[in-house]
Amino acid sequence: MPKFNVGPLNHVGVAVPDIDAAIAMYREKFGVTDITEPKDLPPQGVTYAFVNLPSGQVELITPYGDNSPITKYLERNPKGGQHHLCFEVEDIREAVTAMETRGMRVLNEPRIGAHGTLVVFLHPGDAGGVLIELMETPKADASHA
Ligand SMILES: CC[C@@H](C(=O)O)C(=O)SCCNC(=O)CCNC(=O)[C@H](O)C(C)(C)COP(=O)(O)OP(=O)(O)OC[C@H]1O[C@@H](n2cnc3c(N)ncnc32)[C@H](O)[C@@H]1OP(=O)(O)O
Ligand SMILES: [Co+2]
């Protein structure tokens, strides 16, 4: 089996039915001041905003368009909830090969995510019921983009 390990936890994805209300909640209830403006990411079918904390990011996501991958999740969890964990990897193609070699189902071809680097998702059925995103580590520090 090829040597491979994931890097740091990059973000926790949280699906929300109303992103403006969620941003207001993180500001008003938790006192977070560094929260990005919502941005649409049509190829991923989501609108996202980052809640920037000293230790990392919460990624708020809400559906964008008719075929969003989080629509079903929100139907099952109408108030929203924790949706995915994202680990950084050095090289996404090496990661995909390693994951497939280890019997994990990779759900998509690498595509550009919210940090501007390539991401893939792994089936939650292979990871203890948790949807895992792997993202290539940004070359420069774009983590607060
Ligand atoms: C902001 C951009 C980007 C970034 O750069 O960070 C993002 O994070 S975008 C995040 C949203 N994108 C994705 O989620 C893409 C990958 N997701 C998928 O391919 C699908 O959503 C899915 C995970 C395969 C689920 O498919 P779906 O059709 O929605 O649901 P099913 O009912 O068929 O689910 C199958 C199975 O999986 C369980 N499930 C679904 N979602 C989750 C989840 N978020 N966490 C844990 N488990 C999940 C679901 O309960 C089913 O389980 P079983 O009933 O046991 O089969
Ligand atoms: Co994500």
CSV table of N, CA, C and O in Angstrom, one decimal, residues 34-120:
chain,number,residue,atom,x,y,z
A,34,ASP,N,-14.9,37.9,12.3
A,34,ASP,CA,-14.3,37.6,11.0
A,34,ASP,C,-15.1,36.6,10.2
A,34,ASP,O,-14.9,35.4,10.4
A,35,ILE,N,-16.1,37.1,9.5
A,35,ILE,CA,-16.9,36.2,8.7
A,35,ILE,C,-17.0,36.7,7.3
A,35,ILE,O,-17.2,37.9,7.1
A,36,THR,N,-16.7,35.9,6.3
A,36,THR,CA,-16.7,36.4,4.9
A,36,THR,C,-18.1,36.6,4.4
A,36,THR,O,-19.1,36.0,4.9
A,37,GLU,N,-18.2,37.4,3.3
A,37,GLU,CA,-19.5,37.6,2.7
A,37,GLU,C,-19.9,36.3,1.9
A,37,GLU,O,-19.0,35.6,1.4
A,38,PRO,N,-21.1,36.0,1.8
A,38,PRO,CA,-21.5,34.8,1.1
A,38,PRO,C,-21.1,34.9,-0.4
A,38,PRO,O,-21.2,36.0,-1.0
A,39,LYS,N,-20.6,33.8,-1.0
A,39,LYS,CA,-20.2,33.8,-2.4
A,39,LYS,C,-20.8,32.5,-3.0
A,39,LYS,O,-20.8,31.5,-2.4
A,40,ASP,N,-21.3,32.7,-4.3
A,40,ASP,CA,-21.8,31.6,-5.0
A,40,ASP,C,-20.7,30.8,-5.6
A,40,ASP,O,-19.7,31.4,-6.1
A,41,LEU,N,-20.8,29.5,-5.6
A,41,LEU,CA,-19.9,28.6,-6.3
A,41,LEU,C,-20.7,27.6,-7.2
A,41,LEU,O,-20.9,26.4,-6.8
A,42,PRO,N,-21.2,28.1,-8.3
A,42,PRO,CA,-22.1,27.3,-9.2
A,42,PRO,C,-21.6,25.9,-9.5
A,42,PRO,O,-22.4,24.9,-9.4
A,43,PRO,N,-20.3,25.6,-9.8
A,43,PRO,CA,-19.9,24.3,-10.1
A,43,PRO,C,-20.1,23.3,-9.0
A,43,PRO,O,-20.2,22.1,-9.2
A,44,GLN,N,-20.1,23.8,-7.7
A,44,GLN,CA,-20.3,22.9,-6.6
A,44,GLN,C,-21.7,23.0,-6.1
A,44,GLN,O,-22.1,22.3,-5.1
A,45,GLY,N,-22.5,23.8,-6.7
A,45,GLY,CA,-24.0,23.9,-6.3
A,45,GLY,C,-24.2,24.4,-4.9
A,45,GLY,O,-25.2,24.1,-4.2
A,46,VAL,N,-23.3,25.3,-4.4
A,46,VAL,CA,-23.5,25.9,-3.1
A,46,VAL,C,-23.1,27.4,-3.1
A,46,VAL,O,-22.4,27.9,-3.9
A,47,THR,N,-23.7,28.1,-2.1
A,47,THR,CA,-23.2,29.4,-1.7
A,47,THR,C,-22.6,29.2,-0.3
A,47,THR,O,-23.1,28.4,0.5
A,48,TYR,N,-21.4,29.8,-0.1
A,48,TYR,CA,-20.6,29.6,1.1
A,48,TYR,C,-20.2,30.8,1.7
A,48,TYR,O,-20.0,31.9,1.1
A,49,ALA,N,-19.9,30.8,3.0
A,49,ALA,CA,-19.2,31.8,3.8
A,49,ALA,C,-18.3,31.2,4.8
A,49,ALA,O,-18.7,30.1,5.4
A,50,PHE,N,-17.2,31.8,5.1
A,50,PHE,CA,-16.3,31.2,6.1
A,50,PHE,C,-16.4,32.0,7.4
A,50,PHE,O,-16.3,33.2,7.4
A,51,VAL,N,-16.6,31.2,8.5
A,51,VAL,CA,-16.5,31.8,9.8
A,51,VAL,C,-15.1,31.5,10.3
A,51,VAL,O,-14.7,30.3,10.5
A,52,ASN,N,-14.3,32.6,10.3
A,52,ASN,CA,-12.8,32.4,10.6
A,52,ASN,C,-12.6,32.5,12.1
A,52,ASN,O,-12.8,33.5,12.8
A,53,LEU,N,-12.0,31.4,12.6
A,53,LEU,CA,-11.7,31.3,14.0
A,53,LEU,C,-10.1,31.1,14.1
A,53,LEU,O,-9.5,30.7,13.2
A,54,PRO,N,-9.6,31.4,15.3
A,54,PRO,CA,-8.1,31.3,15.4
A,54,PRO,C,-7.6,29.9,15.1
A,54,PRO,O,-6.5,29.7,14.5
A,55,SER,N,-8.4,28.9,15.3
A,55,SER,CA,-8.0,27.5,15.1
A,55,SER,C,-8.4,26.9,13.7
A,55,SER,O,-8.1,25.8,13.4
A,56,GLY,N,-9.2,27.7,13.0
A,56,GLY,CA,-9.6,27.1,11.7
A,56,GLY,C,-11.0,27.7,11.3
A,56,GLY,O,-11.4,28.7,11.8
A,57,GLN,N,-11.6,27.0,10.3
A,57,GLN,CA,-12.8,27.6,9.7
A,57,GLN,C,-14.0,26.7,9.9
A,57,GLN,O,-13.9,25.5,9.7
A,58,VAL,N,-15.2,27.4,10.1
A,58,VAL,CA,-16.4,26.7,9.9
A,58,VAL,C,-16.9,27.2,8.5
A,58,VAL,O,-16.9,28.4,8.2
A,59,GLU,N,-17.2,26.3,7.6
A,59,GLU,CA,-17.7,26.7,6.3
A,59,GLU,C,-19.2,26.5,6.2
A,59,GLU,O,-19.7,25.4,6.3
A,60,LEU,N,-19.9,27.7,6.2
A,60,LEU,CA,-21.3,27.6,6.0
A,60,LEU,C,-21.7,27.4,4.6
A,60,LEU,O,-21.2,28.1,3.7
A,61,ILE,N,-22.6,26.4,4.3
A,61,ILE,CA,-23.0,26.2,2.9
A,61,ILE,C,-24.5,26.1,2.9
A,61,ILE,O,-25.2,25.5,3.7
A,62,THR,N,-25.0,26.6,1.8
A,62,THR,CA,-26.5,26.6,1.5
A,62,THR,C,-26.6,26.3,0.0
A,62,THR,O,-25.7,26.6,-0.8
A,63,PRO,N,-27.7,25.7,-0.4
A,63,PRO,CA,-27.8,25.3,-1.8
A,63,PRO,C,-27.8,26.4,-2.8
A,63,PRO,O,-28.3,27.5,-2.5
A,64,TYR,N,-27.2,26.2,-3.9
A,64,TYR,CA,-27.2,27.1,-5.0
A,64,TYR,C,-27.6,26.3,-6.2
A,64,TYR,O,-27.1,25.3,-6.6
A,65,GLY,N,-28.7,26.8,-6.9
A,65,GLY,CA,-29.2,26.1,-8.1
A,65,GLY,C,-30.1,24.9,-7.8
A,65,GLY,O,-30.3,24.6,-6.7
A,66,ASP,N,-30.5,24.3,-8.9
A,66,ASP,CA,-31.5,23.2,-8.8
A,66,ASP,C,-30.9,21.9,-8.4
A,66,ASP,O,-31.6,21.0,-8.0
A,67,ASN,N,-29.6,21.7,-8.7
A,67,ASN,CA,-29.0,20.3,-8.4
A,67,ASN,C,-28.0,20.4,-7.3
A,67,ASN,O,-26.9,19.7,-7.5
A,68,SER,N,-28.3,21.1,-6.3
A,68,SER,CA,-27.3,21.2,-5.2
A,68,SER,C,-27.1,19.8,-4.5
A,68,SER,O,-28.1,19.2,-4.2
A,69,PRO,N,-25.8,19.5,-4.2
A,69,PRO,CA,-25.6,18.2,-3.4
A,69,PRO,C,-26.1,18.3,-2.0
A,69,PRO,O,-26.1,17.3,-1.3
A,70,ILE,N,-26.5,19.5,-1.5
A,70,ILE,CA,-26.9,19.5,-0.1
A,70,ILE,C,-28.4,19.7,0.0
A,70,ILE,O,-28.9,19.8,1.2
A,71,THR,N,-29.1,19.7,-1.1
A,71,THR,CA,-30.6,19.8,-1.0
A,71,THR,C,-31.2,18.7,-0.2
A,71,THR,O,-32.0,18.9,0.7
A,72,LYS,N,-30.8,17.5,-0.5
A,72,LYS,CA,-31.4,16.3,0.2
A,72,LYS,C,-31.1,16.3,1.7
A,72,LYS,O,-31.9,16.0,2.5
A,73,TYR,N,-29.8,16.7,1.9
A,73,TYR,CA,-29.4,16.8,3.3
A,73,TYR,C,-30.3,17.7,4.1
A,73,TYR,O,-30.7,17.4,5.2
A,74,LEU,N,-30.6,18.9,3.5
A,74,LEU,CA,-31.4,19.9,4.2
A,74,LEU,C,-32.9,19.4,4.3
A,74,LEU,O,-33.6,19.8,5.2
A,75,GLU,N,-33.3,18.6,3.3
A,75,GLU,CA,-34.7,18.1,3.5
A,75,GLU,C,-34.7,17.1,4.7
A,75,GLU,O,-35.7,17.1,5.4
A,76,ARG,N,-33.6,16.4,4.9
A,76,ARG,CA,-33.6,15.5,6.0
A,76,ARG,C,-33.3,16.2,7.3
A,76,ARG,O,-33.7,15.8,8.4
A,77,ASN,N,-32.6,17.3,7.2
A,77,ASN,CA,-32.2,18.1,8.4
A,77,ASN,C,-32.6,19.6,8.2
A,77,ASN,O,-31.7,20.4,7.9
A,78,PRO,N,-33.9,19.9,8.3
A,78,PRO,CA,-34.4,21.2,7.9
A,78,PRO,C,-33.7,22.4,8.7
A,78,PRO,O,-33.7,23.5,8.1
A,79,LYS,N,-33.3,22.1,9.9
A,79,LYS,CA,-32.6,23.2,10.6
A,79,LYS,C,-31.1,23.3,10.3
A,79,LYS,O,-30.4,24.2,10.8
A,80,GLY,N,-30.6,22.4,9.4
A,80,GLY,CA,-29.2,22.4,9.1
A,80,GLY,C,-28.5,21.5,10.0
A,80,GLY,O,-29.0,20.8,10.9
A,81,GLY,N,-27.1,21.4,9.8
A,81,GLY,CA,-26.3,20.6,10.7
A,81,GLY,C,-24.9,20.4,10.1
A,81,GLY,O,-24.6,20.8,9.0
A,82,GLN,N,-24.1,19.7,10.9
A,82,GLN,CA,-22.7,19.4,10.5
A,82,GLN,C,-22.7,18.5,9.2
A,82,GLN,O,-23.4,17.4,9.3
A,83,HIS,N,-22.1,18.9,8.2
A,83,HIS,CA,-22.3,18.3,6.9
A,83,HIS,C,-21.0,17.5,6.5
A,83,HIS,O,-21.1,16.4,5.9
A,84,HIS,N,-19.8,18.1,6.6
A,84,HIS,CA,-18.6,17.4,6.3
A,84,HIS,C,-17.4,17.9,7.0
A,84,HIS,O,-17.4,19.0,7.6
A,85,LEU,N,-16.3,17.1,7.0
A,85,LEU,CA,-15.0,17.5,7.5
A,85,LEU,C,-14.1,17.6,6.4
A,85,LEU,O,-14.2,16.7,5.4
A,86,CYS,N,-13.2,18.5,6.4
A,86,CYS,CA,-12.2,18.7,5.3
A,86,CYS,C,-10.8,18.6,5.8
A,86,CYS,O,-10.4,19.4,6.6
A,87,PHE,N,-10.1,17.6,5.2
A,87,PHE,CA,-8.7,17.5,5.5
A,87,PHE,C,-7.8,18.0,4.3
A,87,PHE,O,-8.2,17.7,3.1
A,88,GLU,N,-6.7,18.6,4.6
A,88,GLU,CA,-5.8,19.0,3.5
A,88,GLU,C,-4.9,17.8,3.1
A,88,GLU,O,-4.6,16.9,3.9
A,89,VAL,N,-4.6,17.8,1.8
A,89,VAL,CA,-3.6,16.8,1.3
A,89,VAL,C,-2.6,17.6,0.4
A,89,VAL,O,-3.0,18.7,-0.1
A,90,GLU,N,-1.5,17.0,0.3
A,90,GLU,CA,-0.4,17.7,-0.5
A,90,GLU,C,-0.7,17.7,-2.0
A,90,GLU,O,-0.5,18.6,-2.8
A,91,ASP,N,-1.2,16.5,-2.5
A,91,ASP,CA,-1.4,16.3,-3.9
A,91,ASP,C,-2.7,15.5,-4.1
A,91,ASP,O,-2.8,14.4,-3.6
A,92,ILE,N,-3.7,16.1,-4.7
A,92,ILE,CA,-5.0,15.5,-4.8
A,92,ILE,C,-5.0,14.2,-5.6
A,92,ILE,O,-5.7,13.3,-5.2
A,93,ARG,N,-4.2,14.1,-6.6
A,93,ARG,CA,-4.3,12.9,-7.4
A,93,ARG,C,-3.6,11.8,-6.7
A,93,ARG,O,-4.1,10.6,-6.7
A,94,GLU,N,-2.6,12.1,-6.0
A,94,GLU,CA,-1.9,11.0,-5.1
A,94,GLU,C,-2.9,10.6,-4.0
A,94,GLU,O,-3.1,9.4,-3.7
A,95,ALA,N,-3.7,11.5,-3.5
A,95,ALA,CA,-4.7,11.2,-2.5
A,95,ALA,C,-5.8,10.3,-3.0
A,95,ALA,O,-6.2,9.3,-2.4
A,96,VAL,N,-6.3,10.6,-4.3
A,96,VAL,CA,-7.3,9.8,-4.9
A,96,VAL,C,-6.8,8.4,-5.1
A,96,VAL,O,-7.5,7.4,-4.8
A,97,THR,N,-5.6,8.3,-5.6
A,97,THR,CA,-5.0,6.9,-5.8
A,97,THR,C,-5.0,6.2,-4.5
A,97,THR,O,-5.3,5.0,-4.4
A,98,ALA,N,-4.5,6.8,-3.5
A,98,ALA,CA,-4.3,6.2,-2.2
A,98,ALA,C,-5.7,5.8,-1.6
A,98,ALA,O,-5.8,4.6,-1.1
A,99,MET,N,-6.6,6.7,-1.7
A,99,MET,CA,-8.0,6.3,-1.2
A,99,MET,C,-8.6,5.2,-1.9
A,99,MET,O,-9.2,4.3,-1.3
A,100,GLU,N,-8.5,5.2,-3.3
A,100,GLU,CA,-9.1,4.1,-4.0
A,100,GLU,C,-8.4,2.8,-3.7
A,100,GLU,O,-9.0,1.7,-3.6
A,101,THR,N,-7.0,2.8,-3.6
A,101,THR,CA,-6.3,1.6,-3.2
A,101,THR,C,-6.8,1.1,-1.9
A,101,THR,O,-6.8,-0.1,-1.7
A,102,ARG,N,-7.2,2.0,-1.0
A,102,ARG,CA,-7.6,1.6,0.3
A,102,ARG,C,-9.1,1.3,0.4
A,102,ARG,O,-9.7,1.1,1.5
A,103,GLY,N,-9.7,1.2,-0.8
A,103,GLY,CA,-11.1,0.8,-0.8
A,103,GLY,C,-12.2,1.8,-0.5
A,103,GLY,O,-13.3,1.6,-0.3
A,104,MET,N,-11.7,3.1,-0.6
A,104,MET,CA,-12.7,4.2,-0.3
A,104,MET,C,-13.3,4.7,-1.6
A,104,MET,O,-12.6,4.8,-2.6
A,105,ARG,N,-14.6,5.0,-1.6
A,105,ARG,CA,-15.2,5.5,-2.8
A,105,ARG,C,-15.0,7.0,-2.9
A,105,ARG,O,-15.4,7.8,-2.0
A,106,VAL,N,-14.4,7.4,-4.0
A,106,VAL,CA,-14.2,8.8,-4.3
A,106,VAL,C,-15.3,9.3,-5.2
A,106,VAL,O,-15.6,8.7,-6.2
A,107,LEU,N,-16.0,10.3,-4.7
A,107,LEU,CA,-17.3,10.6,-5.3
A,107,LEU,C,-17.3,11.5,-6.6
A,107,LEU,O,-18.3,11.6,-7.3
A,108,ASN,N,-16.1,12.1,-6.8
A,108,ASN,CA,-16.1,13.1,-8.0
A,108,ASN,C,-14.7,13.2,-8.5
A,108,ASN,O,-13.7,12.9,-7.7
A,109,GLU,N,-14.6,13.7,-9.7
A,109,GLU,CA,-13.2,14.0,-10.2
A,109,GLU,C,-12.8,15.3,-9.5
A,109,GLU,O,-13.6,16.1,-9.1
A,110,PRO,N,-11.5,15.5,-9.3
A,110,PRO,CA,-11.0,16.7,-8.6
A,110,PRO,C,-11.6,18.0,-9.3
A,110,PRO,O,-11.6,18.1,-10.5
A,111,ARG,N,-12.1,18.9,-8.5
A,111,ARG,CA,-12.6,20.1,-9.0
A,111,ARG,C,-12.3,21.2,-8.0
A,111,ARG,O,-12.0,21.0,-6.8
A,112,ILE,N,-12.4,22.5,-8.5
A,112,ILE,CA,-12.0,23.6,-7.7
A,112,ILE,C,-13.0,23.9,-6.6
A,112,ILE,O,-14.2,24.0,-6.9
A,113,GLY,N,-12.5,24.0,-5.4
A,113,GLY,CA,-13.4,24.3,-4.3
A,113,GLY,C,-13.3,25.8,-3.8
A,113,GLY,O,-12.7,26.6,-4.5
A,114,ALA,N,-13.8,26.0,-2.7
A,114,ALA,CA,-13.9,27.4,-2.2
A,114,ALA,C,-12.6,28.1,-1.9
A,114,ALA,O,-12.5,29.3,-1.8
A,115,HIS,N,-11.5,27.3,-1.6
A,115,HIS,CA,-10.2,27.8,-1.4
A,115,HIS,C,-9.4,28.0,-2.6
A,115,HIS,O,-8.2,28.3,-2.6
A,116,GLY,N,-10.0,27.7,-3.8
A,116,GLY,CA,-9.3,27.8,-5.1
A,116,GLY,C,-8.4,26.7,-5.4
A,116,GLY,O,-7.6,26.8,-6.3
A,117,THR,N,-8.4,25.6,-4.6
A,117,THR,CA,-7.6,24.4,-4.9
A,117,THR,C,-8.5,23.2,-5.2
A,117,THR,O,-9.8,23.3,-5.0
A,118,LEU,N,-8.0,22.1,-5.7
A,118,LEU,CA,-8.8,20.9,-6.1
A,118,LEU,C,-9.3,20.2,-4.9
A,118,LEU,O,-8.5,20.0,-3.9
A,119,VAL,N,-10.5,19.7,-5.0
A,119,VAL,CA,-11.1,19.0,-3.9
A,119,VAL,C,-11.8,17.7,-4.4
A,119,VAL,O,-12.3,17.7,-5.6
A,120,VAL,N,-11.9,16.7,-3.6
A,120,VAL,CA,-12.8,15.5,-3.8
A,120,VAL,C,-13.5,15.2,-2.5
A,120,VAL,O,-13.1,15.6,-1.4
